[in-house]
Structure formats: C-alpha cells, structure tokens
C-alpha cells in the first residue's frame, strides 16, 4: 500500500493549499468510517462532510479504496504516533497505568463507538482488500515496537525483571488492548476494556523486580 | 435481535425439510461472511453457495440483515457452544493451555483468515446495525460466562488462589483471545494470537496456588 499525501491521484505534486484540502477530506473520511463503518461510508458522505466538490474529491482520490488507504496512513500517523510518544517516556508501572487510564477515558468520551480506529478498520478490510490489510498490519507492527521500547526502558531502568521477554509482552499488551477495544465497541461499555488493561498492569506488576 | 430458526421470514413454522434448507443457507452465509467479510457477501453469493433458488432464500430471509442476524445466532450456538463444553471440563493450567493450543491450531489450519467468527462479525456490524451488535454482545457475554465457570472450578478445585477475581479474569481472557484473533487475521500469522494466549496461561500460572 503506497499512499502519498503530497500528490494527486494521478501523481501530480500538491500545493500547500491542495495538501490542506486533501487533509480535510481524509479527516472527514476517518471520522465517518469510525462513526458508520467502512461499508456505511460513501464518497458522497465524505464529500459533503469535508465541504468539497465532487471533482475535488476525485482529484485526490480515484475511489473509495484509495480513501480507505489514506485513512489507514492517517490513523497510523496520529494514533500510533501518539502512543509512540507516550511509550518513549514510559519508566514505571504507574506510567503504564496512566496510559491505560488515558485509553479508557478516551473511549468513554466517545461512548465506546467505533472501536480502535486501526484495528476495527483492519477487520473491516481484511478479507476484501489485501493492500489495506497489509497497511494496517504495518501500523500494528509499529505500535507493537513502540510498546516494546517502553517495556525495554522499564527493564533497563530496573522496573521489570531482567529476564522479561519484552517482544512477547508488547505483543500480548497490544492484543489485550485490541480485544478490549473490540469488546468495548460491541458492548458499548468500557468495562471489558478496563478488565483487559487491568490485567496488563497486573501482569507487568507480577513481572516487576 | 430475535432469530427463530424454526420459522419463515413471515413467521410460518418450518417443516423438518425447511429447517434443513434454512440451515444450509445459514451455513453458506457464515462461510462466505468469514471468507469475504459481511460487506463482500451478497444474497446472490449465498444463494449460489447454498444451491437454492432466489424464491427459496427470500422465503427464509427477508434481506441480508436478517441473514446476518441468523449467522450471529448460528455462531453463538456453534462457537460459544463449543467453548462452553471445553470450559465445563476445565480443571488445570494444562487444560487452559490445551484450550489455547486448540484455538491456535484452528486458526493455523484456516490461514488466519476471517478472524473470530463472532468478534469480527461484531466489528463489521457494530456501527450500522444496533440489533446485530446487541446479538454479538449477548453471545460474547455468554462466552465470558463459560470461561468464568471454568476459572471458578479451577478456584474451587484449589488450582487458582481463593482470592482470584474470576469475573475480571474471564473478561480479560476473552479480550486477549479477541485481540489475538484480530491481530492474527490482520497479520495472517498466528504469532500474535500465540503471544496473547501464552500471556493468559502465564498470568493464570502466577495466580495459581
């Protein structure tokens, strides 16, 4: 999946204003796909929400698939980017607990609607668009590496035991998060997400020095 | 969401043969929705796979939504039913490990395609069909109760400590499973599922007497 935020759908470079319009369209698409799912979102919905003309939206995106790819790249940047920043500063079990509390609060504010902007998108496209699936897989791997780096600094800093397998721990942490978000989305309730993340913190505590 | 496997779409009772035809249609729909997603499945695809006529399929299901509801009820019966049976016999950490191994093997055989037949379906319908979402939520709750009963017998049998919160543990176990299945589906690789379930077993071991 190649997405270039600096070019039109035919590969022409964008002006600053063009990039701004394109970003507005991608934001509108991201919001709509979270609110009504990928299947429930049409090009026309996105066009209306972004406040652009039909010819404008097709100037940037050949079709809905291209828009889905751009939304995945956007969520990779914003969601995974935010988590990367948080995990870069992780140095304690308390820090891990704050990360969990932040996620739960974010979901509570949104009424647990939409699920994970990346994981949920991944499930919706996995069996119909191999390129989009690969794009989400790449973003999830980046997310996992960010979590792993956090656990590694906790291990280096003597918070976690020296024999902790940070790769497995990061992978299972992301799985707990994804499963918790999925269940919260389906139940419209943060309780399963809280239980999933409490278990992540409890497990880390049991692996602490 | 009310689904009655013993009636036509207009509420008329089915004969034994009618129930058999209806079950064939639901099975075909379940397979297709797993293979190509809900959005990628049409009534015509289901009709062809089940080998029935157009008038037959519409005799049982008014529209695709009705079919989705029937598939959710079907997955509830088969998937959650199977897990209920397994957890009813759970009495050791080894038994928990065998459950995990069984799930991983099942996903490996299917090439990690489709994800969880219930969780993945839930994500695909959550924002477009509140009744379907509620149906999946109900099935997930039943699944969680089955896991909890397993942990409760482990606690009663002295395998888990007496102070273990089986409700939270069951909830976080299902979240790990759902997240692991989601990541396996997106990565087309059982590794994240294995890490998620290894963490479930490792955590239970740390909570053992």
CSV table of C-alpha atoms in Angstrom, one decimal:
chain,number,residue,atom,x,y,z
A,1,UNK,CA,0.0,0.0,0.0
A,2,UNK,CA,1.6,3.3,-1.1
A,3,UNK,CA,-0.1,6.5,0.0
A,4,UNK,CA,1.4,9.8,-0.9
A,5,UNK,CA,-0.1,12.7,1.0
A,6,UNK,CA,1.7,15.1,-1.3
A,7,UNK,CA,0.3,14.1,-4.6
A,8,UNK,CA,-3.0,13.9,-6.5
A,9,UNK,CA,-4.5,10.6,-7.6
A,10,UNK,CA,-2.6,10.9,-10.9
A,11,UNK,CA,0.7,11.6,-9.1
A,12,UNK,CA,0.9,15.4,-9.6
A,13,UNK,CA,2.5,17.2,-6.6
A,14,UNK,CA,0.2,19.2,-4.4
A,15,UNK,CA,0.4,22.9,-3.4
A,16,UNK,CA,0.2,23.8,0.3
A,17,UNK,CA,-3.5,24.6,-0.3
A,18,UNK,CA,-4.0,21.2,-2.1
A,19,UNK,CA,-2.4,19.4,0.9
A,20,UNK,CA,-4.8,21.2,3.2
A,21,UNK,CA,-7.8,20.2,1.2
A,22,UNK,CA,-6.6,16.6,0.9
A,23,UNK,CA,-6.1,16.5,4.7
A,24,UNK,CA,-9.6,17.8,5.3
A,25,UNK,CA,-11.1,15.1,3.1
A,26,UNK,CA,-9.0,12.4,4.9
A,27,UNK,CA,-10.1,13.7,8.3
A,28,UNK,CA,-13.8,13.7,7.2
A,29,UNK,CA,-13.4,10.1,5.9
A,30,UNK,CA,-11.7,9.0,9.1
A,31,UNK,CA,-14.5,10.4,11.2
A,32,UNK,CA,-17.2,8.9,9.1
A,33,UNK,CA,-15.6,5.4,8.9
A,34,UNK,CA,-15.3,5.5,12.7
A,35,UNK,CA,-19.0,6.6,13.1
A,36,UNK,CA,-20.7,4.4,10.5
A,37,UNK,CA,-18.1,1.8,9.5
A,38,UNK,CA,-16.3,1.5,6.1
A,39,UNK,CA,-19.3,-0.2,4.5
A,40,UNK,CA,-21.6,2.6,5.7
A,41,UNK,CA,-19.4,5.4,4.3
A,42,UNK,CA,-19.8,6.6,0.7
A,43,UNK,CA,-17.7,9.0,-1.3
A,44,UNK,CA,-20.7,11.3,-1.3
A,45,UNK,CA,-20.9,11.3,2.5
A,46,UNK,CA,-17.2,12.2,2.7
A,47,UNK,CA,-17.5,14.9,0.1
A,48,UNK,CA,-20.4,16.5,2.0
A,49,UNK,CA,-18.7,16.3,5.4
A,50,UNK,CA,-15.4,17.7,4.0
A,51,UNK,CA,-17.3,20.5,2.2
A,52,UNK,CA,-15.6,19.9,-1.1
A,53,UNK,CA,-17.0,19.4,-4.7
A,54,UNK,CA,-17.2,16.1,-6.4
A,55,UNK,CA,-14.4,17.0,-8.8
A,56,UNK,CA,-12.2,18.0,-5.9
A,57,UNK,CA,-12.6,14.7,-4.0
A,58,UNK,CA,-11.9,12.7,-7.2
A,59,UNK,CA,-8.9,14.9,-7.9
A,60,UNK,CA,-7.3,13.5,-4.8
A,61,UNK,CA,-8.8,10.0,-4.6
A,62,UNK,CA,-9.6,7.8,-7.5
A,63,UNK,CA,-12.1,5.8,-5.5
A,64,UNK,CA,-13.2,4.7,-2.0
A,65,UNK,CA,-10.4,2.2,-1.7
A,66,UNK,CA,-7.8,5.0,-2.2
A,67,UNK,CA,-9.6,6.9,0.5
A,68,UNK,CA,-9.5,3.8,2.9
A,69,UNK,CA,-5.8,3.5,2.3
A,70,UNK,CA,-5.3,7.2,3.1
A,71,UNK,CA,-7.3,6.9,6.3
A,72,UNK,CA,-5.1,3.9,7.4
A,73,UNK,CA,-2.0,6.0,6.8
A,74,UNK,CA,-3.6,8.9,8.7
A,75,UNK,CA,-4.5,6.7,11.7
A,76,UNK,CA,-1.0,5.2,11.6
A,77,UNK,CA,0.4,8.7,11.9
A,78,UNK,CA,-2.0,10.0,14.6
A,79,UNK,CA,-2.9,7.0,16.8
A,80,UNK,CA,0.4,5.1,16.6
A,81,UNK,CA,2.3,8.4,16.7
A,82,UNK,CA,0.6,9.4,19.9
A,83,UNK,CA,1.3,6.0,21.5
A,84,UNK,CA,4.9,6.1,20.4
A,85,UNK,CA,5.3,9.5,22.2
A,86,UNK,CA,3.7,8.1,25.4
A,87,UNK,CA,5.8,4.9,25.4
A,88,UNK,CA,9.0,6.8,24.7
A,89,UNK,CA,8.6,8.2,28.2
A,90,UNK,CA,7.4,5.1,30.0
A,91,UNK,CA,9.5,4.3,33.1
A,92,UNK,CA,7.2,2.8,35.7
A,93,UNK,CA,4.2,0.6,36.4
A,94,UNK,CA,2.4,3.8,37.3
A,95,UNK,CA,3.2,5.2,33.8
A,96,UNK,CA,1.7,2.1,32.3
A,97,UNK,CA,-1.4,2.5,34.4
A,98,UNK,CA,-1.7,6.1,33.3
A,99,UNK,CA,-1.5,5.0,29.6
A,100,UNK,CA,-4.3,2.5,30.3
A,101,UNK,CA,-6.5,5.2,32.1
A,102,UNK,CA,-5.9,7.5,29.2
A,103,UNK,CA,-7.2,4.9,26.7
A,104,UNK,CA,-10.3,4.1,28.8
A,105,UNK,CA,-11.1,7.8,29.3
A,106,UNK,CA,-10.8,8.4,25.5
A,107,UNK,CA,-13.2,5.5,24.8
A,108,UNK,CA,-15.6,6.7,27.5
A,109,UNK,CA,-15.8,10.1,26.0
A,110,UNK,CA,-16.7,8.6,22.6
A,111,UNK,CA,-19.3,6.3,24.0
A,112,UNK,CA,-17.2,3.3,23.0
A,113,UNK,CA,-18.3,3.9,19.5
A,114,UNK,CA,-16.1,2.9,16.5
A,115,UNK,CA,-13.6,0.8,18.4
A,116,UNK,CA,-9.9,1.1,17.6
A,117,UNK,CA,-9.5,3.4,14.6
A,118,UNK,CA,-6.9,1.0,13.2
A,119,UNK,CA,-7.9,-2.5,14.5
A,120,UNK,CA,-11.6,-2.0,13.6
A,121,UNK,CA,-10.6,-0.7,10.1
A,122,UNK,CA,-8.3,-3.7,9.7
A,123,UNK,CA,-11.1,-6.2,10.4
A,124,UNK,CA,-13.4,-4.4,8.0
A,125,UNK,CA,-11.0,-4.5,5.1
A,126,UNK,CA,-9.0,-7.7,5.9
A,127,UNK,CA,-10.9,-10.1,3.6
A,128,UNK,CA,-11.7,-7.6,0.8
A,129,UNK,CA,-8.6,-5.5,0.3
A,130,UNK,CA,-5.2,-7.2,0.8
A,131,UNK,CA,-3.3,-3.9,0.4
A,132,UNK,CA,-5.3,-2.2,3.1
A,133,UNK,CA,-4.9,-5.2,5.3
A,134,UNK,CA,-1.1,-5.0,4.8
A,135,UNK,CA,-1.2,-1.3,5.6
A,136,UNK,CA,-3.0,-1.9,8.9
A,137,UNK,CA,-0.6,-4.8,9.7
A,138,UNK,CA,2.4,-2.5,9.2
A,139,UNK,CA,0.8,0.1,11.5
A,140,UNK,CA,0.1,-2.5,14.2
A,141,UNK,CA,3.7,-3.7,14.0
A,142,UNK,CA,4.9,-0.1,14.5
A,143,UNK,CA,2.6,0.2,17.5
A,144,UNK,CA,3.9,-3.1,18.9
A,145,UNK,CA,7.5,-1.8,18.6
A,146,UNK,CA,6.6,1.4,20.4
A,147,UNK,CA,5.2,-0.6,23.3
A,148,UNK,CA,8.2,-2.9,23.3
A,149,UNK,CA,10.6,0.1,23.6
A,150,UNK,CA,8.6,1.2,26.6
A,151,UNK,CA,9.0,-2.1,28.3
A,152,UNK,CA,12.7,-2.2,27.3
A,153,UNK,CA,13.3,1.0,29.1
A,154,UNK,CA,11.4,-0.3,32.1
A,155,UNK,CA,13.6,-3.4,32.1
A,156,UNK,CA,16.8,-1.3,31.6
A,157,UNK,CA,15.7,1.0,34.4
A,158,UNK,CA,15.3,-2.0,36.8
A,159,UNK,CA,11.5,-1.8,37.0
A,160,UNK,CA,10.9,-5.1,35.2
A,161,UNK,CA,13.0,-8.2,35.8
A,162,UNK,CA,16.0,-8.8,33.5
A,163,UNK,CA,14.5,-12.0,32.0
A,164,UNK,CA,11.3,-10.4,30.8
A,165,UNK,CA,10.6,-11.2,27.1
A,166,UNK,CA,9.7,-7.7,26.0
A,167,UNK,CA,8.7,-8.8,22.5
A,168,UNK,CA,6.0,-11.2,23.8
A,169,UNK,CA,4.9,-8.8,26.4
A,170,UNK,CA,4.4,-5.9,23.9
A,171,UNK,CA,2.6,-8.2,21.5
A,172,UNK,CA,0.2,-9.5,24.2
A,173,UNK,CA,-0.3,-6.0,25.5
A,174,UNK,CA,-1.4,-4.8,22.1
A,175,UNK,CA,-3.7,-7.9,21.8
A,176,UNK,CA,-5.3,-7.1,25.2
A,177,UNK,CA,-5.8,-3.5,24.1
A,178,UNK,CA,-7.3,-4.5,20.7
A,179,UNK,CA,-9.5,-7.2,22.3
A,180,UNK,CA,-10.6,-4.8,25.0
A,181,UNK,CA,-11.4,-2.1,22.4
A,182,UNK,CA,-13.3,-4.6,20.3
A,183,UNK,CA,-15.4,-5.8,23.2
A,184,UNK,CA,-16.0,-2.2,24.4
A,185,UNK,CA,-17.2,-1.3,20.9
A,186,UNK,CA,-19.6,-4.2,20.8
A,187,UNK,CA,-20.9,-3.9,24.4
A,188,UNK,CA,-20.9,0.0,24.2
A,189,UNK,CA,-19.3,-0.2,27.7
A,190,UNK,CA,-15.7,0.4,28.9
A,191,UNK,CA,-15.9,-2.5,31.4
A,192,UNK,CA,-14.2,-5.1,29.2
A,193,UNK,CA,-11.5,-2.7,28.1
A,194,UNK,CA,-10.8,-1.8,31.8
A,195,UNK,CA,-10.6,-5.5,32.7
A,196,UNK,CA,-8.2,-6.2,29.7
A,197,UNK,CA,-5.9,-3.3,30.6
A,198,UNK,CA,-6.1,-4.0,34.4
A,199,UNK,CA,-4.8,-7.5,33.5
A,200,UNK,CA,-1.9,-5.9,31.5
A,201,UNK,CA,-0.9,-3.8,34.5
A,202,UNK,CA,-1.4,-6.7,37.0
A,203,UNK,CA,0.8,-8.9,34.7
A,204,UNK,CA,3.5,-6.3,34.5
A,205,UNK,CA,3.4,-5.9,38.2
A,206,UNK,CA,4.0,-9.6,38.6
A,207,UNK,CA,7.0,-9.3,36.3
A,208,UNK,CA,8.4,-6.4,38.2
A,209,UNK,CA,11.6,-6.7,40.2
B,1,UNK,CA,-32.5,-9.3,17.9
B,2,UNK,CA,-34.8,-12.2,17.6
B,3,UNK,CA,-33.9,-15.0,15.3
B,4,UNK,CA,-36.2,-18.1,15.0
B,5,UNK,CA,-34.6,-21.0,13.2
B,6,UNK,CA,-38.0,-22.7,13.1
B,7,UNK,CA,-39.9,-20.1,11.1
B,8,UNK,CA,-40.0,-18.5,7.7
B,9,UNK,CA,-39.5,-14.8,7.3
B,10,UNK,CA,-43.2,-14.2,7.7
B,11,UNK,CA,-43.4,-16.3,10.9
B,12,UNK,CA,-44.8,-19.6,9.5
B,13,UNK,CA,-43.4,-22.7,11.2
B,14,UNK,CA,-40.9,-24.8,9.2
B,15,UNK,CA,-41.1,-28.5,8.3
B,16,UNK,CA,-38.0,-30.7,9.1
B,17,UNK,CA,-37.0,-30.2,5.4
B,18,UNK,CA,-37.5,-26.5,5.6
B,19,UNK,CA,-35.2,-26.3,8.7
B,20,UNK,CA,-32.6,-28.3,6.8
B,21,UNK,CA,-32.7,-25.9,3.9
B,22,UNK,CA,-32.6,-22.9,6.2
B,23,UNK,CA,-29.6,-24.3,8.0
B,24,UNK,CA,-27.8,-24.9,4.6
B,25,UNK,CA,-28.4,-21.2,3.7
B,26,UNK,CA,-27.1,-20.0,7.1
B,27,UNK,CA,-24.0,-22.2,6.9
B,28,UNK,CA,-23.3,-20.9,3.4
B,29,UNK,CA,-23.7,-17.3,4.6
B,30,UNK,CA,-21.5,-17.9,7.7
B,31,UNK,CA,-18.7,-19.3,5.5
B,32,UNK,CA,-18.9,-16.5,2.9
B,33,UNK,CA,-19.0,-13.8,5.6
B,34,UNK,CA,-15.9,-15.3,7.1
B,35,UNK,CA,-14.2,-15.6,3.7
B,36,UNK,CA,-15.1,-12.2,2.2
B,37,UNK,CA,-16.5,-10.2,5.0
B,38,UNK,CA,-20.1,-9.0,5.5
B,39,UNK,CA,-19.7,-6.2,3.0
B,40,UNK,CA,-18.2,-8.6,0.5
B,41,UNK,CA,-21.1,-11.1,0.7
B,42,UNK,CA,-24.3,-10.7,-1.3
B,43,UNK,CA,-27.6,-12.5,-1.1
B,44,UNK,CA,-26.8,-13.9,-4.6
B,45,UNK,CA,-23.4,-15.3,-3.4
B,46,UNK,CA,-25.2,-17.0,-0.5
B,47,UNK,CA,-28.0,-18.4,-2.8
B,48,UNK,CA,-25.4,-19.8,-5.2
B,49,UNK,CA,-23.2,-21.4,-2.4
B,50,UNK,CA,-26.2,-22.9,-0.7
B,51,UNK,CA,-27.6,-24.2,-4.0
B,52,UNK,CA,-31.1,-22.8,-3.5
B,53,UNK,CA,-33.3,-20.7,-5.7
B,54,UNK,CA,-33.9,-17.0,-5.2
B,55,UNK,CA,-37.5,-17.5,-4.0
B,56,UNK,CA,-36.2,-20.1,-1.5
B,57,UNK,CA,-33.7,-17.8,0.1
B,58,UNK,CA,-36.2,-15.0,0.4
B,59,UNK,CA,-38.7,-17.4,1.8
B,60,UNK,CA,-36.4,-17.7,4.9
B,61,UNK,CA,-34.7,-14.3,5.0
B,62,UNK,CA,-36.3,-11.0,4.1
B,63,UNK,CA,-33.0,-9.4,3.4
B,64,UNK,CA,-29.2,-9.5,4.1
B,65,UNK,CA,-29.7,-8.1,7.6
B,66,UNK,CA,-31.9,-11.0,8.5
B,67,UNK,CA,-29.2,-13.3,7.2
B,68,UNK,CA,-26.6,-11.5,9.3
B,69,UNK,CA,-28.7,-11.9,12.4
B,70,UNK,CA,-29.2,-15.6,11.7
B,71,UNK,CA,-25.4,-16.1,11.2
B,72,UNK,CA,-24.7,-14.4,14.6
B,73,UNK,CA,-27.2,-16.8,16.3
B,74,UNK,CA,-25.5,-19.7,14.4
B,75,UNK,CA,-22.0,-18.7,15.6
B,76,UNK,CA,-23.3,-18.2,19.1
B,77,UNK,CA,-24.6,-21.7,19.1
B,78,UNK,CA,-21.6,-23.4,17.4
B,79,UNK,CA,-18.6,-21.3,18.6
B,80,UNK,CA,-19.7,-20.3,22.1
B,81,UNK,CA,-21.4,-23.8,22.5
B,82,UNK,CA,-18.0,-25.5,21.7
B,83,UNK,CA,-16.1,-23.3,24.2
B,84,UNK,CA,-18.8,-23.8,26.9
B,85,UNK,CA,-18.3,-27.6,26.6
B,86,UNK,CA,-14.5,-27.2,26.8
B,87,UNK,CA,-14.6,-24.8,29.8
B,88,UNK,CA,-17.1,-27.1,31.6
B,89,UNK,CA,-14.3,-29.6,31.9
B,90,UNK,CA,-11.5,-27.2,32.8
B,91,UNK,CA,-9.7,-28.2,35.9
B,92,UNK,CA,-6.0,-27.3,35.4
B,93,UNK,CA,-3.5,-24.9,33.9
B,94,UNK,CA,-2.7,-27.7,31.5
B,95,UNK,CA,-6.3,-27.7,30.4
B,96,UNK,CA,-6.1,-24.0,29.8
B,97,UNK,CA,-3.0,-24.5,27.8
B,98,UNK,CA,-4.8,-27.2,25.7
B,99,UNK,CA,-7.7,-24.8,25.0
B,100,UNK,CA,-5.2,-22.2,23.8
B,101,UNK,CA,-3.4,-24.7,21.6
B,102,UNK,CA,-6.7,-25.8,20.1
B,103,UNK,CA,-7.6,-22.2,19.1
B,104,UNK,CA,-4.1,-21.5,17.6
B,105,UNK,CA,-4.2,-24.8,15.6
B,106,UNK,CA,-7.7,-24.0,14.3
B,107,UNK,CA,-6.5,-20.6,13.1
B,108,UNK,CA,-3.4,-22.0,11.6
B,109,UNK,CA,-5.5,-24.5,9.6
B,110,UNK,CA,-7.6,-21.6,8.2
B,111,UNK,CA,-4.6,-19.5,7.3
B,112,UNK,CA,-5.7,-17.0,10.0
B,113,UNK,CA,-8.4,-15.8,7.6
B,114,UNK,CA,-11.7,-14.3,8.8
B,115,UNK,CA,-10.7,-13.7,12.4
B,116,UNK,CA,-13.1,-14.6,15.2
B,117,UNK,CA,-16.5,-15.6,13.5
B,118,UNK,CA,-18.2,-13.6,16.3
B,119,UNK,CA,-15.9,-10.8,17.1
B,120,UNK,CA,-15.0,-9.9,13.5
B,121,UNK,CA,-18.7,-10.0,12.6
B,122,UNK,CA,-19.4,-7.7,15.6
B,123,UNK,CA,-16.9,-5.1,14.4
B,124,UNK,CA,-18.3,-5.2,10.9
B,125,UNK,CA,-21.9,-4.6,12.0
B,126,UNK,CA,-21.4,-2.5,15.2
B,127,UNK,CA,-21.9,0.9,13.7
B,128,UNK,CA,-24.5,0.0,11.1
B,129,UNK,CA,-26.9,-2.4,12.8
B,130,UNK,CA,-27.6,-1.9,16.5
B,131,UNK,CA,-29.7,-5.2,16.7
B,132,UNK,CA,-26.8,-7.2,15.3
B,133,UNK,CA,-24.4,-5.5,17.6
B,134,UNK,CA,-26.6,-6.4,20.6
B,135,UNK,CA,-26.8,-10.0,19.4
B,136,UNK,CA,-23.0,-10.3,19.2
B,137,UNK,CA,-22.7,-8.6,22.7
B,138,UNK,CA,-25.1,-11.2,24.1
B,139,UNK,CA,-23.0,-14.1,22.6
B,140,UNK,CA,-19.8,-12.6,23.9
B,141,UNK,CA,-21.3,-12.3,27.4
B,142,UNK,CA,-22.3,-16.0,27.2
B,143,UNK,CA,-18.7,-16.8,26.1
B,144,UNK,CA,-17.3,-14.8,29.1
B,145,UNK,CA,-19.6,-16.7,31.5
B,146,UNK,CA,-18.4,-20.0,30.1
B,147,UNK,CA,-14.8,-19.0,30.7
B,148,UNK,CA,-15.6,-17.7,34.1
B,149,UNK,CA,-17.2,-21.0,35.1
B,150,UNK,CA,-14.0,-22.8,34.1
B,151,UNK,CA,-11.9,-20.5,36.3
B,152,UNK,CA,-14.4,-20.9,39.1
B,153,UNK,CA,-13.9,-24.7,39.0
B,154,UNK,CA,-10.2,-24.2,39.0
B,155,UNK,CA,-10.5,-22.0,42.0
B,156,UNK,CA,-12.8,-24.4,43.8
B,157,UNK,CA,-10.5,-27.3,42.9
B,158,UNK,CA,-7.6,-25.4,44.5
B,159,UNK,CA,-5.7,-24.8,41.3
B,160,UNK,CA,-6.2,-21.0,41.5
B,161,UNK,CA,-5.9,-18.9,44.6
B,162,UNK,CA,-9.1,-18.3,46.6
B,163,UNK,CA,-8.9,-14.5,46.1
B,164,UNK,CA,-8.8,-14.6,42.3
B,165,UNK,CA,-11.4,-12.4,40.7
B,166,UNK,CA,-12.8,-14.9,38.2
B,167,UNK,CA,-15.1,-12.3,36.6
B,168,UNK,CA,-12.2,-10.0,35.6
B,169,UNK,CA,-10.0,-12.9,34.7
B,170,UNK,CA,-12.6,-14.3,32.3
B,171,UNK,CA,-13.2,-10.9,30.8
B,172,UNK,CA,-9.5,-10.2,30.2
B,173,UNK,CA,-9.1,-13.7,28.9
B,174,UNK,CA,-11.8,-13.2,26.3
B,175,UNK,CA,-10.2,-9.8,25.4
B,176,UNK,CA,-6.8,-11.4,24.9
B,177,UNK,CA,-8.4,-14.0,22.7
B,178,UNK,CA,-10.3,-11.5,20.7
B,179,UNK,CA,-7.3,-9.2,20.3
B,180,UNK,CA,-5.1,-12.1,19.4
B,181,UNK,CA,-7.6,-13.3,16.8
B,182,UNK,CA,-7.9,-9.8,15.4
B,183,UNK,CA,-4.1,-9.4,15.1
B,184,UNK,CA,-3.7,-12.9,13.6
B,185,UNK,CA,-6.3,-12.0,11.0
B,186,UNK,CA,-4.7,-8.8,10.1
B,187,UNK,CA,-1.1,-10.2,10.1
B,188,UNK,CA,-2.2,-13.5,8.6
B,189,UNK,CA,0.1,-15.1,11.2
B,190,UNK,CA,-0.7,-17.0,14.4
B,191,UNK,CA,2.3,-15.3,16.3
B,192,UNK,CA,0.2,-12.5,17.9
B,193,UNK,CA,-2.5,-15.0,18.9
B,194,UNK,CA,0.1,-17.3,20.5
B,195,UNK,CA,1.7,-14.4,22.4
B,196,UNK,CA,-1.8,-13.3,23.6
B,197,UNK,CA,-2.8,-16.8,24.8
B,198,UNK,CA,0.7,-17.5,26.3
B,199,UNK,CA,0.2,-14.4,28.4
B,200,UNK,CA,-3.2,-15.7,29.5
B,201,UNK,CA,-1.6,-19.0,30.6
B,202,UNK,CA,1.4,-17.2,32.2
B,203,UNK,CA,-1.0,-14.9,34.1
B,204,UNK,CA,-3.1,-17.8,35.4
B,205,UNK,CA,0.0,-19.6,36.5
B,206,UNK,CA,1.0,-16.6,38.5
B,207,UNK,CA,-2.4,-16.7,40.1
B,208,UNK,CA,-2.1,-20.4,40.9
B,209,UNK,CA,-1.8,-21.7,44.5
